[in-house]
PDB file of C-alpha atoms in Angstrom:
ATOM      1  CA  MET A   1     -15.596  12.953  20.231  1.00 70.00           C
ATOM      2  CA  LEU A   2     -12.808  14.343  18.044  1.00 77.00           C
ATOM      3  CA  SER A   3     -11.596  10.782  17.531  1.00 78.00           C
ATOM      4  CA  LEU A   4     -14.714  10.198  15.436  1.00 80.00           C
ATOM      5  CA  ILE A   5     -14.672  13.472  13.515  1.00 78.00           C
ATOM      6  CA  ILE A   6     -11.035  13.951  12.493  1.00 80.00           C
ATOM      7  CA  PRO A   7     -10.338  10.562  10.811  1.00 79.00           C
ATOM      8  CA  ARG A   8     -13.505  10.817   8.723  1.00 80.00           C
ATOM      9  CA  ALA A   9     -13.479  14.548   7.945  1.00 79.00           C
ATOM     10  CA  ALA A  10     -11.833  14.229   4.534  1.00 83.00           C
ATOM     11  CA  THR A  11     -11.962  10.815   2.951  1.00 88.00           C
ATOM     12  CA  ALA A  12     -10.126   9.912  -0.237  1.00 91.00           C
ATOM     13  CA  VAL A  13     -13.384   9.135  -2.018  1.00 91.00           C
ATOM     14  CA  GLY A  14     -14.820  12.519  -1.032  1.00 90.00           C
ATOM     15  CA  ILE A  15     -11.753  14.376  -2.228  1.00 92.00           C
ATOM     16  CA  PHE A  16     -11.789  12.486  -5.535  1.00 93.00           C
ATOM     17  CA  TYR A  17     -15.525  13.083  -5.997  1.00 90.00           C
ATOM     18  CA  MET A  18     -15.240  16.831  -5.390  1.00 91.00           C
ATOM     19  CA  ARG A  19     -12.117  17.130  -7.550  1.00 92.00           C
ATOM     20  CA  GLN A  20     -13.860  15.452 -10.467  1.00 91.00           C
ATOM     21  CA  TYR A  21     -16.914  17.659 -10.075  1.00 89.00           C
ATOM     22  CA  ILE A  22     -14.871  20.863  -9.830  1.00 89.00           C
ATOM     23  CA  GLY A  23     -12.704  19.733 -12.765  1.00 89.00           C
ATOM     24  CA  ALA A  24     -15.811  19.697 -14.973  1.00 87.00           C
ATOM     25  CA  PHE A  25     -16.670  23.285 -13.971  1.00 86.00           C
ATOM     26  CA  PRO A  26     -16.638  25.594 -17.046  1.00 87.00           C
ATOM     27  CA  THR A  27     -13.370  27.544 -17.266  1.00 87.00           C
ATOM     28  CA  ASP A  28     -15.075  30.326 -19.228  1.00 89.00           C
ATOM     29  CA  ILE A  29     -16.930  31.393 -16.093  1.00 89.00           C
ATOM     30  CA  LEU A  30     -13.693  31.440 -14.119  1.00 89.00           C
ATOM     31  CA  GLU A  31     -11.998  33.557 -16.782  1.00 91.00           C
ATOM     32  CA  GLN A  32     -14.895  36.011 -16.806  1.00 90.00           C
ATOM     33  CA  ALA A  33     -14.597  36.413 -13.031  1.00 91.00           C
ATOM     34  CA  ARG A  34     -10.848  37.063 -13.371  1.00 92.00           C
ATOM     35  CA  ILE A  35     -11.488  39.687 -16.065  1.00 92.00           C
ATOM     36  CA  ASP A  36     -14.007  41.363 -13.744  1.00 91.00           C
ATOM     37  CA  GLY A  37     -11.227  41.683 -11.155  1.00 92.00           C
ATOM     38  CA  CYS A  38     -12.146  38.936  -8.736  1.00 91.00           C
ATOM     39  CA  ARG A  39      -9.267  37.260  -6.920  1.00 93.00           C
ATOM     40  CA  GLU A  40      -8.844  33.478  -6.692  1.00 92.00           C
ATOM     41  CA  PHE A  41     -10.395  33.102  -3.240  1.00 94.00           C
ATOM     42  CA  GLY A  42     -13.308  35.304  -4.316  1.00 93.00           C
ATOM     43  CA  ILE A  43     -13.760  33.204  -7.447  1.00 92.00           C
ATOM     44  CA  PHE A  44     -13.874  30.076  -5.324  1.00 91.00           C
ATOM     45  CA  CYS A  45     -16.325  31.510  -2.777  1.00 92.00           C
ATOM     46  CA  ARG A  46     -18.601  33.462  -5.137  1.00 91.00           C
ATOM     47  CA  VAL A  47     -18.515  31.391  -8.311  1.00 90.00           C
ATOM     48  CA  VAL A  48     -17.322  27.831  -7.737  1.00 90.00           C
ATOM     49  CA  VAL A  49     -19.019  26.999  -4.416  1.00 90.00           C
ATOM     50  CA  PRO A  50     -22.519  28.014  -5.633  1.00 88.00           C
ATOM     51  CA  GLY A  51     -21.847  25.990  -8.784  1.00 87.00           C
ATOM     52  CA  ILE A  52     -20.905  22.847  -6.916  1.00 88.00           C
ATOM     53  CA  THR A  53     -23.736  22.999  -4.368  1.00 87.00           C
ATOM     54  CA  PRO A  54     -25.376  19.851  -5.837  1.00 86.00           C
ATOM     55  CA  ALA A  55     -22.132  17.892  -5.407  1.00 87.00           C
ATOM     56  CA  LEU A  56     -21.699  19.180  -1.855  1.00 88.00           C
ATOM     57  CA  ALA A  57     -25.278  18.207  -1.022  1.00 86.00           C
ATOM     58  CA  SER A  58     -24.874  14.749  -2.561  1.00 86.00           C
ATOM     59  CA  TRP A  59     -21.618  14.068  -0.774  1.00 87.00           C
ATOM     60  CA  GLY A  60     -23.078  15.470   2.423  1.00 86.00           C
ATOM     61  CA  ALA A  61     -26.007  13.055   2.206  1.00 86.00           C
ATOM     62  CA  ILE A  62     -23.744  10.093   1.510  1.00 86.00           C
ATOM     63  CA  SER A  63     -21.414  11.024   4.376  1.00 87.00           C
ATOM     64  CA  LEU A  64     -24.315  11.619   6.742  1.00 85.00           C
ATOM     65  CA  ILE A  65     -25.752   8.169   6.101  1.00 86.00           C
ATOM     66  CA  ALA A  66     -22.350   6.506   6.435  1.00 86.00           C
ATOM     67  CA  ARG A  67     -21.470   8.306   9.673  1.00 86.00           C
ATOM     68  CA  TRP A  68     -24.947   7.871  11.155  1.00 86.00           C
ATOM     69  CA  ASN A  69     -24.750   4.119  10.641  1.00 85.00           C
ATOM     70  CA  ASP A  70     -21.089   3.863  11.683  1.00 86.00           C
ATOM     71  CA  PHE A  71     -20.667   1.233  14.355  1.00 87.00           C
ATOM     72  CA  LEU A  72     -17.068   0.095  14.774  1.00 88.00           C
ATOM     73  CA  LEU A  73     -15.223   3.369  15.465  1.00 86.00           C
ATOM     74  CA  PRO A  74     -17.800   4.724  17.942  1.00 87.00           C
ATOM     75  CA  MET A  75     -17.796   1.409  19.760  1.00 87.00           C
ATOM     76  CA  VAL A  76     -13.995   1.382  20.021  1.00 87.00           C
ATOM     77  CA  PHE A  77     -13.354   5.045  20.827  1.00 86.00           C
ATOM     78  CA  LEU A  78     -16.320   6.056  22.968  1.00 85.00           C
ATOM     79  CA  ARG A  79     -16.206   4.388  26.354  1.00 84.00           C
ATOM     80  CA  ASP A  80     -18.590   6.738  28.177  1.00 86.00           C
ATOM     81  CA  PRO A  81     -22.193   5.474  27.789  1.00 82.00           C
ATOM     82  CA  GLU A  82     -23.426   9.089  27.761  1.00 87.00           C
ATOM     83  CA  LYS A  83     -21.453   9.836  24.562  1.00 85.00           C
ATOM     84  CA  GLN A  84     -22.184   6.681  22.564  1.00 86.00           C
ATOM     85  CA  THR A  85     -23.854   6.979  19.213  1.00 86.00           C
ATOM     86  CA  LEU A  86     -27.367   5.754  18.609  1.00 86.00           C
ATOM     87  CA  MET A  87     -26.347   2.592  16.765  1.00 86.00           C
ATOM     88  CA  VAL A  88     -23.980   1.508  19.537  1.00 87.00           C
ATOM     89  CA  ALA A  89     -26.613   2.247  22.167  1.00 86.00           C
ATOM     90  CA  ILE A  90     -29.181   0.147  20.301  1.00 84.00           C
ATOM     91  CA  SER A  91     -26.748  -2.753  20.072  1.00 82.00           C
ATOM     92  CA  GLN A  92     -26.132  -2.644  23.807  1.00 81.00           C
ATOM     93  CA  LEU A  93     -29.740  -2.807  24.901  1.00 77.00           C
ATOM     94  CA  PRO A  94     -30.168  -4.970  27.990  1.00 75.00           C
ATOM     95  CA  VAL A  95     -30.881  -8.644  27.426  1.00 69.00           C
ATOM     96  CA  SER A  96     -34.302  -9.731  28.620  1.00 64.00           C
ATOM     97  CA  ASP A  97     -34.896 -12.279  31.348  1.00 66.00           C
ATOM     98  CA  GLY A  98     -34.780 -15.217  28.918  1.00 65.00           C
ATOM     99  CA  LEU A  99     -31.196 -14.305  27.830  1.00 67.00           C
ATOM    100  CA  SER A 100     -32.325 -13.474  24.338  1.00 76.00           C
ATOM    101  CA  THR A 101     -32.077 -10.270  22.361  1.00 75.00           C
ATOM    102  CA  PRO A 102     -35.175  -8.043  22.695  1.00 79.00           C
ATOM    103  CA  TRP A 103     -35.827  -7.898  18.959  1.00 82.00           C
ATOM    104  CA  PRO A 104     -39.029  -5.828  19.108  1.00 85.00           C
ATOM    105  CA  VAL A 105     -37.181  -3.126  21.078  1.00 83.00           C
ATOM    106  CA  VAL A 106     -34.184  -3.253  18.721  1.00 84.00           C
ATOM    107  CA  MET A 107     -36.415  -2.951  15.650  1.00 88.00           C
ATOM    108  CA  ALA A 108     -38.322  -0.040  17.195  1.00 89.00           C
ATOM    109  CA  GLY A 109     -35.034   1.730  17.961  1.00 87.00           C
ATOM    110  CA  ILE A 110     -33.775   1.215  14.428  1.00 89.00           C
ATOM    111  CA  ALA A 111     -37.067   2.467  12.964  1.00 91.00           C
ATOM    112  CA  ILE A 112     -36.833   5.629  15.071  1.00 90.00           C
ATOM    113  CA  ALA A 113     -33.153   6.041  14.151  1.00 89.00           C
ATOM    114  CA  THR A 114     -34.023   6.215  10.438  1.00 91.00           C
ATOM    115  CA  VAL A 115     -36.288   9.254  10.835  1.00 93.00           C
ATOM    116  CA  PRO A 116     -33.452  11.868  10.862  1.00 90.00           C
ATOM    117  CA  LEU A 117     -31.939  10.255   7.764  1.00 89.00           C
ATOM    118  CA  LEU A 118     -35.263  10.448   5.937  1.00 90.00           C
ATOM    119  CA  VAL A 119     -35.656  14.120   6.880  1.00 91.00           C
ATOM    120  CA  ALA A 120     -32.115  14.905   5.672  1.00 88.00           C
ATOM    121  CA  PHE A 121     -32.755  13.023   2.429  1.00 85.00           C
ATOM    122  CA  VAL A 122     -35.947  14.983   1.738  1.00 87.00           C
ATOM    123  CA  ILE A 123     -34.144  18.275   2.397  1.00 86.00           C
ATOM    124  CA  LEU A 124     -31.099  17.416   0.251  1.00 82.00           C
ATOM    125  CA  GLN A 125     -33.102  15.800  -2.557  1.00 81.00           C
ATOM    126  CA  LYS A 126     -33.901  19.148  -4.184  1.00 80.00           C
ATOM    127  CA  TYR A 127     -30.187  19.681  -4.881  1.00 77.00           C
ATOM    128  CA  ASP A 128     -29.892  16.305  -6.595  1.00 72.00           C
ATOM    129  CA  ILE A 129     -32.907  17.073  -8.771  1.00 69.00           C
ATOM    130  CA  ALA A 130     -31.454  20.509  -9.632  1.00 63.00           C
ATOM    131  CA  ASP A 131     -28.194  18.840 -10.659  1.00 63.00           C
ATOM    132  CA  LEU A 132     -29.984  16.356 -12.899  1.00 57.00           C
ATOM    133  CA  MET A 133     -32.029  19.111 -14.509  1.00 54.00           C
ATOM    134  CA  ALA A 134     -28.955  21.303 -15.101  1.00 58.00           C
ATOM    135  CA  GLY A 135     -27.713  19.025 -17.859  1.00 53.00           C
ATOM    136  CA  SER A 136     -31.080  18.586 -19.511  1.00 47.00           C
ATOM    137  CA  THR A 137     -31.131  21.916 -21.313  1.00 50.00           C
ATOM    138  CA  LYS A 138     -28.989  22.938 -24.241  1.00 51.00           C
ATOM    139  CA  GLY A 139     -26.745  25.857 -23.304  1.00 49.00           C
TER     140      GLY A 139
END
């Protein structure tokens, strides 16, 4: 299972995305926290992380969709049928008696597999809307 988590834990695109978002964070707020006596780790945990919550939620949603639909690495690394991901299990459904793919069963499995993604999208959507609205007011 770690063979699926570790290679995809920190992608180059994710690091670049978060660096760009944090780079646009106002330095005045950071300076005010330093003047108030907060140390660097405290500034990061108490000031920066709450400020970048929309970026974390957006990247989390993108990563969730990409990892949920990932097919190649789980198929290569996971040999035990009990540990296979949902997409690999759907692709390995038994062939019917006519040696053809059971398309109605495959489509039903894919439709059910999209439900957790839709729930995650609805939950994380409020952060995207908050991020869009943050730049709409004059500050």
